[in-house]
Amino acid sequence: MLLEKFKNNHIILASGSPRRQELFKELGLNFTINVKEIDEIYPSTLKEEEITNYLAKLKAKAFENELQENDIIITSDTIVWHNNRPLEKPKNKAQAIAMLQELSGNSHKVITSVCIKTIKSQTVFFDVTTVFFKKLTVDEILFYVENYRPFDKAGGYGIQEWIGFIGVSRIEGSYFNVMGFPVHKVYENLMNL
């Protein structure tokens, strides 16, 4: 369906995330990947989806001067929101362990925003999923961090990895959103473009 709709467009996914690339591919579209390095800095007054909306737009802005008539750029940003603050990507092993200890036995929100930008329009939307973790043991946390090195993942974990299998007791919302890409909403917004 989308393939036919966008046969004359050049779709660019601006994400280095293998998970996002894999999920986007499942929509059955032809696309290229182009990632621009930007400083992911946002005003400290922003909260929850305000942060991810801001960063998704910032990532799209990097392409502003080179968009062609038939280009569609798609950018995305994900955070874990817990105890009224964002948990971004851990910088090292100690940070990853601390994040998982904080999430252990608690629930948190995973918020992903997506920006779809063309030369004429820009749409920004977000999705929120609540994730519930069982109480994790220190050994489980250490095993996960040492073997999976989750330093490229918001909140220091990937739901599709070992820790998700053994640690996540339930979720409310989209599983794929927790992986970093709310595919159902991406589809809906592309269909409405």
Short mmCIF file of C-alpha atoms in Angstrom, two decimals:
data_model
loop_
_atom_site.label_atom_id
_atom_site.label_comp_id
_atom_site.label_asym_id
_atom_site.label_seq_id
_atom_site.Cartn_x
_atom_site.Cartn_y
_atom_site.Cartn_z
CA MET A 1 0.00 0.00 0.00
CA LEU A 2 2.63 2.54 1.03
CA LEU A 3 4.97 1.38 -1.74
CA GLU A 4 2.42 2.34 -4.38
CA LYS A 5 1.55 5.62 -2.65
CA PHE A 6 5.19 6.74 -2.47
CA LYS A 7 6.56 5.23 -5.70
CA ASN A 8 7.62 8.70 -6.90
CA ASN A 9 9.12 9.79 -3.59
CA HIS A 10 12.57 9.44 -2.11
CA ILE A 11 12.12 8.41 1.52
CA ILE A 12 15.06 9.02 3.84
CA LEU A 13 15.22 7.46 7.29
CA ALA A 14 17.59 9.60 9.36
CA SER A 15 18.41 7.00 11.99
CA GLY A 16 21.48 4.94 12.76
CA SER A 17 19.42 2.62 14.99
CA PRO A 18 19.38 -0.94 13.62
CA ARG A 19 16.05 -1.48 15.42
CA ARG A 20 14.38 1.50 13.72
CA GLN A 21 15.79 0.49 10.34
CA GLU A 22 14.48 -3.06 10.76
CA LEU A 23 11.00 -1.90 11.87
CA PHE A 24 10.75 0.69 9.08
CA LYS A 25 11.71 -1.95 6.50
CA GLU A 26 8.70 -4.01 7.61
CA LEU A 27 6.37 -1.29 6.25
CA GLY A 28 7.39 -2.44 2.77
CA LEU A 29 8.83 0.86 1.56
CA ASN A 30 11.93 1.65 -0.43
CA PHE A 31 14.11 4.05 1.54
CA THR A 32 17.66 5.19 2.06
CA ILE A 33 19.45 5.86 5.32
CA ASN A 34 21.17 9.16 5.92
CA VAL A 35 22.28 10.12 9.42
CA LYS A 36 23.54 13.57 10.34
CA GLU A 37 25.40 14.01 13.61
CA ILE A 38 23.72 16.67 15.71
CA ASP A 39 24.18 17.75 19.29
CA GLU A 40 21.11 16.37 21.04
CA ILE A 41 20.77 19.33 23.39
CA TYR A 42 17.37 20.63 24.47
CA PRO A 43 16.10 23.28 26.91
CA SER A 44 16.12 21.92 30.47
CA THR A 45 12.56 23.16 31.01
CA LEU A 46 11.16 20.53 28.60
CA LYS A 47 9.46 17.40 29.96
CA GLU A 48 8.37 14.02 28.57
CA GLU A 49 7.23 14.24 24.90
CA GLU A 50 8.31 17.90 24.72
CA ILE A 51 11.90 16.58 24.78
CA THR A 52 11.43 13.92 22.10
CA ASN A 53 9.32 16.23 19.90
CA TYR A 54 12.02 18.89 20.13
CA LEU A 55 14.83 16.46 19.27
CA ALA A 56 12.95 14.78 16.40
CA LYS A 57 12.37 18.25 14.87
CA LEU A 58 16.00 19.23 15.49
CA LYS A 59 17.18 16.11 13.63
CA ALA A 60 14.88 16.96 10.68
CA LYS A 61 16.06 20.58 10.62
CA ALA A 62 19.57 19.33 9.76
CA PHE A 63 18.21 18.34 6.32
CA GLU A 64 16.26 21.54 5.68
CA ASN A 65 18.51 23.08 3.02
CA GLU A 66 18.95 19.93 0.97
CA LEU A 67 15.41 18.55 0.68
CA GLN A 68 14.26 18.04 -2.89
CA GLU A 69 10.68 18.27 -4.15
CA ASN A 70 9.94 14.53 -3.78
CA ASP A 71 11.97 13.87 -0.59
CA ILE A 72 10.38 12.70 2.65
CA ILE A 73 12.69 12.73 5.67
CA ILE A 74 11.80 10.73 8.78
CA THR A 75 13.54 11.37 12.09
CA SER A 76 12.88 9.97 15.54
CA ASP A 77 13.90 10.23 19.17
CA THR A 78 13.22 8.02 22.20
CA ILE A 79 13.61 8.60 25.93
CA VAL A 80 12.78 6.67 29.05
CA TRP A 81 10.91 8.88 31.54
CA HIS A 82 11.17 7.86 35.18
CA ASN A 83 10.83 9.74 38.48
CA ASN A 84 10.00 12.95 36.61
CA ARG A 85 13.24 12.99 34.61
CA PRO A 86 14.59 11.55 31.35
CA LEU A 87 16.90 8.54 31.27
CA GLU A 88 18.84 8.81 28.04
CA LYS A 89 21.62 6.55 26.72
CA PRO A 90 24.08 5.47 29.42
CA LYS A 91 27.62 6.77 28.81
CA ASN A 92 29.31 3.79 30.50
CA LYS A 93 28.84 0.54 32.40
CA ALA A 94 28.32 2.25 35.78
CA GLN A 95 25.54 4.46 34.37
CA ALA A 96 23.81 1.50 32.68
CA ILE A 97 23.87 -0.47 35.96
CA ALA A 98 22.53 2.53 37.92
CA MET A 99 19.69 3.04 35.42
CA LEU A 100 18.63 -0.60 35.56
CA GLN A 101 18.74 -0.56 39.36
CA GLU A 102 16.46 2.47 39.27
CA LEU A 103 14.01 0.81 36.83
CA SER A 104 14.04 -2.51 38.72
CA GLY A 105 10.73 -3.22 40.46
CA ASN A 106 9.16 -0.07 39.00
CA SER A 107 7.24 1.14 35.98
CA HIS A 108 8.45 3.81 33.59
CA LYS A 109 7.32 5.46 30.37
CA VAL A 110 9.02 5.04 27.02
CA ILE A 111 8.30 8.04 24.80
CA THR A 112 9.15 8.12 21.08
CA SER A 113 8.54 11.08 18.79
CA VAL A 114 8.70 10.94 15.01
CA CYS A 115 9.02 13.87 12.60
CA ILE A 116 7.99 13.47 8.95
CA LYS A 117 9.24 16.40 6.89
CA THR A 118 8.87 17.36 3.23
CA ILE A 119 9.71 20.59 1.43
CA LYS A 120 6.11 21.74 2.08
CA SER A 121 5.11 20.25 5.43
CA GLN A 122 6.25 18.89 8.76
CA THR A 123 4.31 16.51 11.01
CA VAL A 124 5.42 15.58 14.52
CA PHE A 125 3.71 12.91 16.62
CA PHE A 126 4.60 10.74 19.60
CA ASP A 127 3.63 7.56 21.38
CA VAL A 128 3.91 6.52 25.03
CA THR A 129 4.24 2.99 26.40
CA THR A 130 4.37 2.11 30.11
CA VAL A 131 6.82 -0.70 30.93
CA PHE A 132 6.76 -2.67 34.19
CA PHE A 133 9.98 -4.32 35.41
CA LYS A 134 10.12 -7.08 37.99
CA LYS A 135 12.66 -6.68 40.79
CA LEU A 136 15.99 -7.46 39.11
CA THR A 137 18.88 -9.00 41.01
CA VAL A 138 22.33 -7.41 40.92
CA ASP A 139 23.60 -10.53 39.10
CA GLU A 140 20.90 -10.19 36.40
CA ILE A 141 21.76 -6.52 35.86
CA LEU A 142 25.52 -7.20 35.71
CA PHE A 143 25.05 -10.15 33.34
CA TYR A 144 22.92 -8.04 31.00
CA VAL A 145 25.19 -4.97 30.96
CA GLU A 146 28.38 -7.03 30.48
CA ASN A 147 26.96 -9.25 27.74
CA TYR A 148 24.68 -6.85 25.86
CA ARG A 149 26.44 -3.50 26.41
CA PRO A 150 23.25 -1.40 26.07
CA PHE A 151 25.03 1.95 25.68
CA ASP A 152 23.08 2.93 22.55
CA LYS A 153 19.70 2.47 24.21
CA ALA A 154 17.60 4.97 26.15
CA GLY A 155 17.25 3.83 29.76
CA GLY A 156 20.10 1.36 29.33
CA TYR A 157 18.07 -1.56 28.01
CA GLY A 158 16.48 -3.08 24.92
CA ILE A 159 13.10 -4.77 25.45
CA GLN A 160 13.87 -7.17 22.58
CA GLU A 161 16.99 -8.45 24.38
CA TRP A 162 17.58 -10.84 27.30
CA ILE A 163 16.62 -8.30 29.97
CA GLY A 164 13.25 -7.78 28.28
CA PHE A 165 12.58 -11.51 28.18
CA ILE A 166 13.34 -12.08 31.86
CA GLY A 167 12.61 -8.68 33.38
CA VAL A 168 9.59 -7.04 31.77
CA SER A 169 6.44 -8.33 33.46
CA ARG A 170 3.99 -6.32 31.32
CA ILE A 171 3.58 -3.29 29.10
CA GLU A 172 0.72 -0.90 28.40
CA GLY A 173 0.92 0.37 24.84
CA SER A 174 2.97 -0.45 21.76
CA TYR A 175 5.86 -2.93 22.06
CA PHE A 176 7.49 -1.45 18.94
CA ASN A 177 7.39 2.00 20.52
CA VAL A 178 9.61 0.62 23.31
CA MET A 179 12.00 -0.59 20.59
CA GLY A 180 12.13 3.05 19.45
CA PHE A 181 9.65 3.27 16.58
CA PRO A 182 5.84 3.42 16.91
CA VAL A 183 5.28 1.70 13.56
CA HIS A 184 1.46 1.87 13.71
CA LYS A 185 1.56 5.65 14.06
CA VAL A 186 4.27 6.03 11.39
CA TYR A 187 2.05 4.05 8.99
CA GLU A 188 -1.05 6.11 9.86
CA ASN A 189 0.77 9.42 9.39
CA LEU A 190 2.35 8.35 6.09
CA MET A 191 -1.06 7.22 4.80
CA ASN A 192 -2.43 10.67 5.67
CA LEU A 193 0.45 12.55 4.01
#
